[in-house]
Amino acid sequence: MTSDAKSLQPTAYDTVEAAVRHQLMKALGGKRGMIEAAVPTLAFTISWLATKDMKQSLLISGAFAAVLLLVRLAQKQSVQFVLNSVFGIAIAAFFVSRSGDAADIALPGILVNALWAAGMLLSIVTRWPVVGFMVGSVAGDPVEWRKDPGMVKLCTKLTWLLLAPNLIRLVVQVPLYLAVSNGMLSENWVVVQLVVKYAMGWPLQIAAFAAMGWVLARGRTPVNASA
């Protein structure tokens, strides 16, 4: 059994709160995951703004991604966050190449935040909060938690906190994107878009995670290993 498999066993956690903390940290990727997602995209953006050469920009960002990927492979670690960045660059390149508008570099991130926000909001409205499935994956039954009203309430509260950064990013980034895209602000503001994107990335996620940690620290819900 691998170390990852062992970490998902119900007996690895004394409480649901501990299990959720582990799953959320895993999903965020830590500081390294954020850097791996940011560097290739940043390289692509800077090159595109400086040269307007799509092929060169893709090659430069691809080179950064390849180095990060090789390091992960050499260390026999997950390449998830590097691949996420490559996927994001591919989508950004598609939008920019079709429109010729540098502002579209920010569009994939906006769309991803919108999709996550919509999905989490739907899960809350239907009373199947996303965080509940994180609990279920650890407890051994993906839906057993749904039978406990207290658990549903806790997972709903945590999902709201997880959703908050996505909503805040959309409120700030969508108007900025529209202003640059429609010519109300110069193309140079694409750099500001990038700064805003990364400033509202990890810091906001840390704030949300801290709030979730505070909520979780107050509870000691036992994991039902037999579930």
XYZ file of C-alpha atoms in Angstrom:
227
model
C 0.000 0.000 0.000
C 1.353 3.441 -0.922
C 1.784 6.284 1.547
C -1.039 8.197 -0.206
C -3.366 5.233 0.158
C -2.504 4.900 3.820
C -3.199 8.591 4.373
C -6.751 8.148 3.163
C -7.625 5.352 5.580
C -10.249 6.304 8.196
C -7.927 5.268 11.058
C -5.415 7.909 10.006
C -7.595 10.581 11.624
C -9.143 10.854 15.061
C -11.663 13.482 13.995
C -13.548 14.628 10.927
C -11.975 18.048 11.402
C -8.479 16.565 11.044
C -9.549 14.661 7.940
C -10.971 17.784 6.302
C -7.838 19.793 7.122
C -5.717 17.151 5.406
C -7.918 16.984 2.310
C -8.057 20.762 1.916
C -4.298 21.161 2.245
C -3.852 18.446 -0.347
C -6.235 20.220 -2.734
C -4.467 23.576 -2.375
C -1.089 22.109 -3.299
C 0.824 24.192 -0.786
C 3.201 26.999 -1.683
C 5.053 24.877 -4.218
C 1.861 24.039 -6.094
C 0.973 27.714 -6.316
C 4.435 28.600 -7.629
C 4.277 25.841 -10.222
C 0.918 27.123 -11.403
C 2.103 30.746 -11.543
C 5.587 30.661 -13.102
C 4.769 29.335 -16.612
C 1.735 31.617 -16.875
C 3.771 34.620 -15.764
C 6.482 33.790 -18.324
C 3.882 33.516 -21.080
C 2.291 36.844 -20.164
C 5.538 38.804 -19.945
C 6.772 37.385 -23.264
C 3.467 38.086 -24.999
C 3.315 41.675 -23.771
C 6.936 42.280 -24.818
C 6.921 40.574 -28.232
C 3.313 39.854 -29.282
C 4.824 36.612 -30.606
C 2.498 33.783 -29.654
C 4.863 30.976 -30.703
C 7.805 32.399 -28.769
C 5.666 33.042 -25.702
C 4.386 29.477 -25.719
C 7.922 28.105 -26.128
C 9.220 30.169 -23.203
C 6.365 29.241 -20.887
C 6.604 25.636 -22.060
C 10.313 25.590 -21.197
C 9.566 26.741 -17.648
C 6.811 24.146 -17.324
C 9.114 21.414 -18.663
C 11.778 22.219 -16.060
C 9.222 22.148 -13.244
C 7.784 18.918 -14.624
C 11.194 17.225 -14.825
C 11.986 18.229 -11.242
C 8.721 16.689 -10.034
C 9.339 13.507 -12.039
C 12.907 13.245 -10.735
C 11.547 13.499 -7.203
C 8.771 10.996 -8.035
C 6.105 13.466 -6.941
C 2.743 14.516 -8.334
C 2.860 16.689 -11.467
C -0.743 17.835 -11.026
C -0.076 21.529 -10.472
C 2.452 21.817 -13.309
C -0.062 20.211 -15.670
C -2.766 22.561 -14.384
C -0.545 25.474 -15.398
C 0.126 23.985 -18.845
C -3.607 23.496 -19.344
C -4.265 27.096 -18.281
C -1.631 28.415 -20.691
C -3.107 26.392 -23.556
C -6.552 27.876 -22.926
C -5.122 31.398 -22.566
C -3.162 30.990 -25.815
C -6.328 29.848 -27.574
C -8.311 32.894 -26.457
C -5.479 35.364 -27.138
C -4.726 33.911 -30.581
C -8.372 34.168 -31.620
C -8.990 37.674 -30.290
C -5.517 39.229 -30.356
C -6.447 40.759 -27.002
C -3.805 40.356 -24.283
C -6.508 40.837 -21.646
C -7.772 37.357 -22.517
C -4.757 35.910 -20.698
C -6.791 36.431 -17.528
C -9.923 34.819 -18.945
C -9.149 31.151 -18.098
C -8.635 32.013 -14.430
C -11.884 33.952 -14.354
C -13.761 31.065 -15.968
C -12.265 28.528 -13.549
C -13.253 30.670 -10.564
C -16.749 31.065 -11.986
C -17.136 27.307 -12.512
C -15.874 26.490 -9.014
C -18.126 29.145 -7.496
C -21.161 27.869 -9.405
C -20.422 24.255 -8.484
C -19.922 24.971 -4.788
C -22.983 27.219 -4.643
C -25.079 24.500 -6.275
C -23.765 21.964 -3.762
C -24.800 24.245 -0.902
C -28.272 24.922 -2.309
C -28.919 21.211 -2.830
C -27.537 20.432 0.647
C -24.748 18.270 -0.764
C -21.851 20.583 0.173
C -18.540 19.869 -1.554
C -16.614 19.549 1.705
C -18.869 16.648 2.651
C -17.410 14.559 -0.139
C -13.916 15.329 1.173
C -15.038 13.899 4.496
C -16.635 10.917 2.777
C -13.490 10.039 0.858
C -11.633 9.693 4.156
C -14.381 8.067 6.233
C -14.757 5.254 3.679
C -18.255 6.086 2.403
C -18.734 9.073 0.062
C -22.316 9.770 1.199
C -22.574 8.426 4.766
C -21.976 11.930 6.172
C -25.228 13.064 4.543
C -27.257 11.130 7.142
C -26.000 13.346 9.974
C -27.679 16.814 10.018
C -24.870 18.174 12.185
C -22.284 16.999 9.665
C -24.240 18.538 6.782
C -24.391 21.835 8.683
C -20.642 21.784 9.392
C -19.764 20.900 5.790
C -22.089 23.607 4.485
C -20.393 26.236 6.640
C -16.965 25.072 5.466
C -18.067 25.085 1.828
C -19.219 28.709 2.177
C -15.754 29.604 3.458
C -14.132 27.660 0.615
C -16.396 29.450 -1.865
C -15.688 32.974 -0.579
C -12.293 33.495 -2.331
C -13.801 32.568 -5.707
C -16.592 35.107 -5.302
C -14.208 37.854 -4.172
C -11.917 37.211 -7.150
C -14.834 37.416 -9.568
C -16.115 40.674 -8.061
C -12.688 42.300 -8.495
C -11.291 40.632 -11.617
C -14.318 40.597 -13.934
C -14.752 44.426 -14.010
C -10.981 44.839 -14.502
C -10.961 42.322 -17.350
C -13.930 43.996 -19.052
C -12.330 47.436 -18.705
C -9.084 46.281 -20.366
C -10.821 44.151 -22.978
C -13.176 46.979 -24.005
C -10.374 49.544 -24.256
C -11.405 51.577 -21.226
C -7.927 50.809 -19.847
C -4.739 50.378 -21.886
C -3.257 46.968 -22.702
C -0.488 47.701 -20.202
C -3.089 47.073 -17.519
C -2.742 43.381 -18.322
C 0.236 43.466 -15.942
C -2.083 44.848 -13.261
C -4.498 42.022 -14.036
C -1.711 39.538 -13.364
C -0.693 41.221 -10.130
C -4.298 41.228 -8.946
C -4.721 37.598 -9.973
C -1.766 36.366 -7.938
C -2.366 38.765 -5.044
C -5.863 37.318 -4.750
C -4.704 33.753 -5.253
C -2.738 32.188 -2.437
C -3.347 34.999 0.141
C -7.114 34.702 -0.186
C -6.908 30.925 -0.052
C -4.799 31.116 3.105
C -7.366 33.442 4.674
C -10.196 31.066 3.787
C -8.226 28.079 5.027
C -7.434 29.888 8.280
C -11.129 30.622 8.781
C -11.957 26.981 8.077
C -9.225 25.901 10.460
C -10.717 28.105 13.165
C -14.122 26.478 12.643
C -12.603 23.004 12.605
C -10.485 23.677 15.694
C -13.639 24.273 17.691
C -15.065 20.823 16.902
C -14.067 17.247 17.700
C -16.370 15.166 15.493
C -15.196 11.511 15.611
C -14.631 9.664 12.343
C -16.878 6.621 12.039
C -14.347 4.115 10.783
C -17.000 1.480 10.330
C -19.080 3.681 8.025
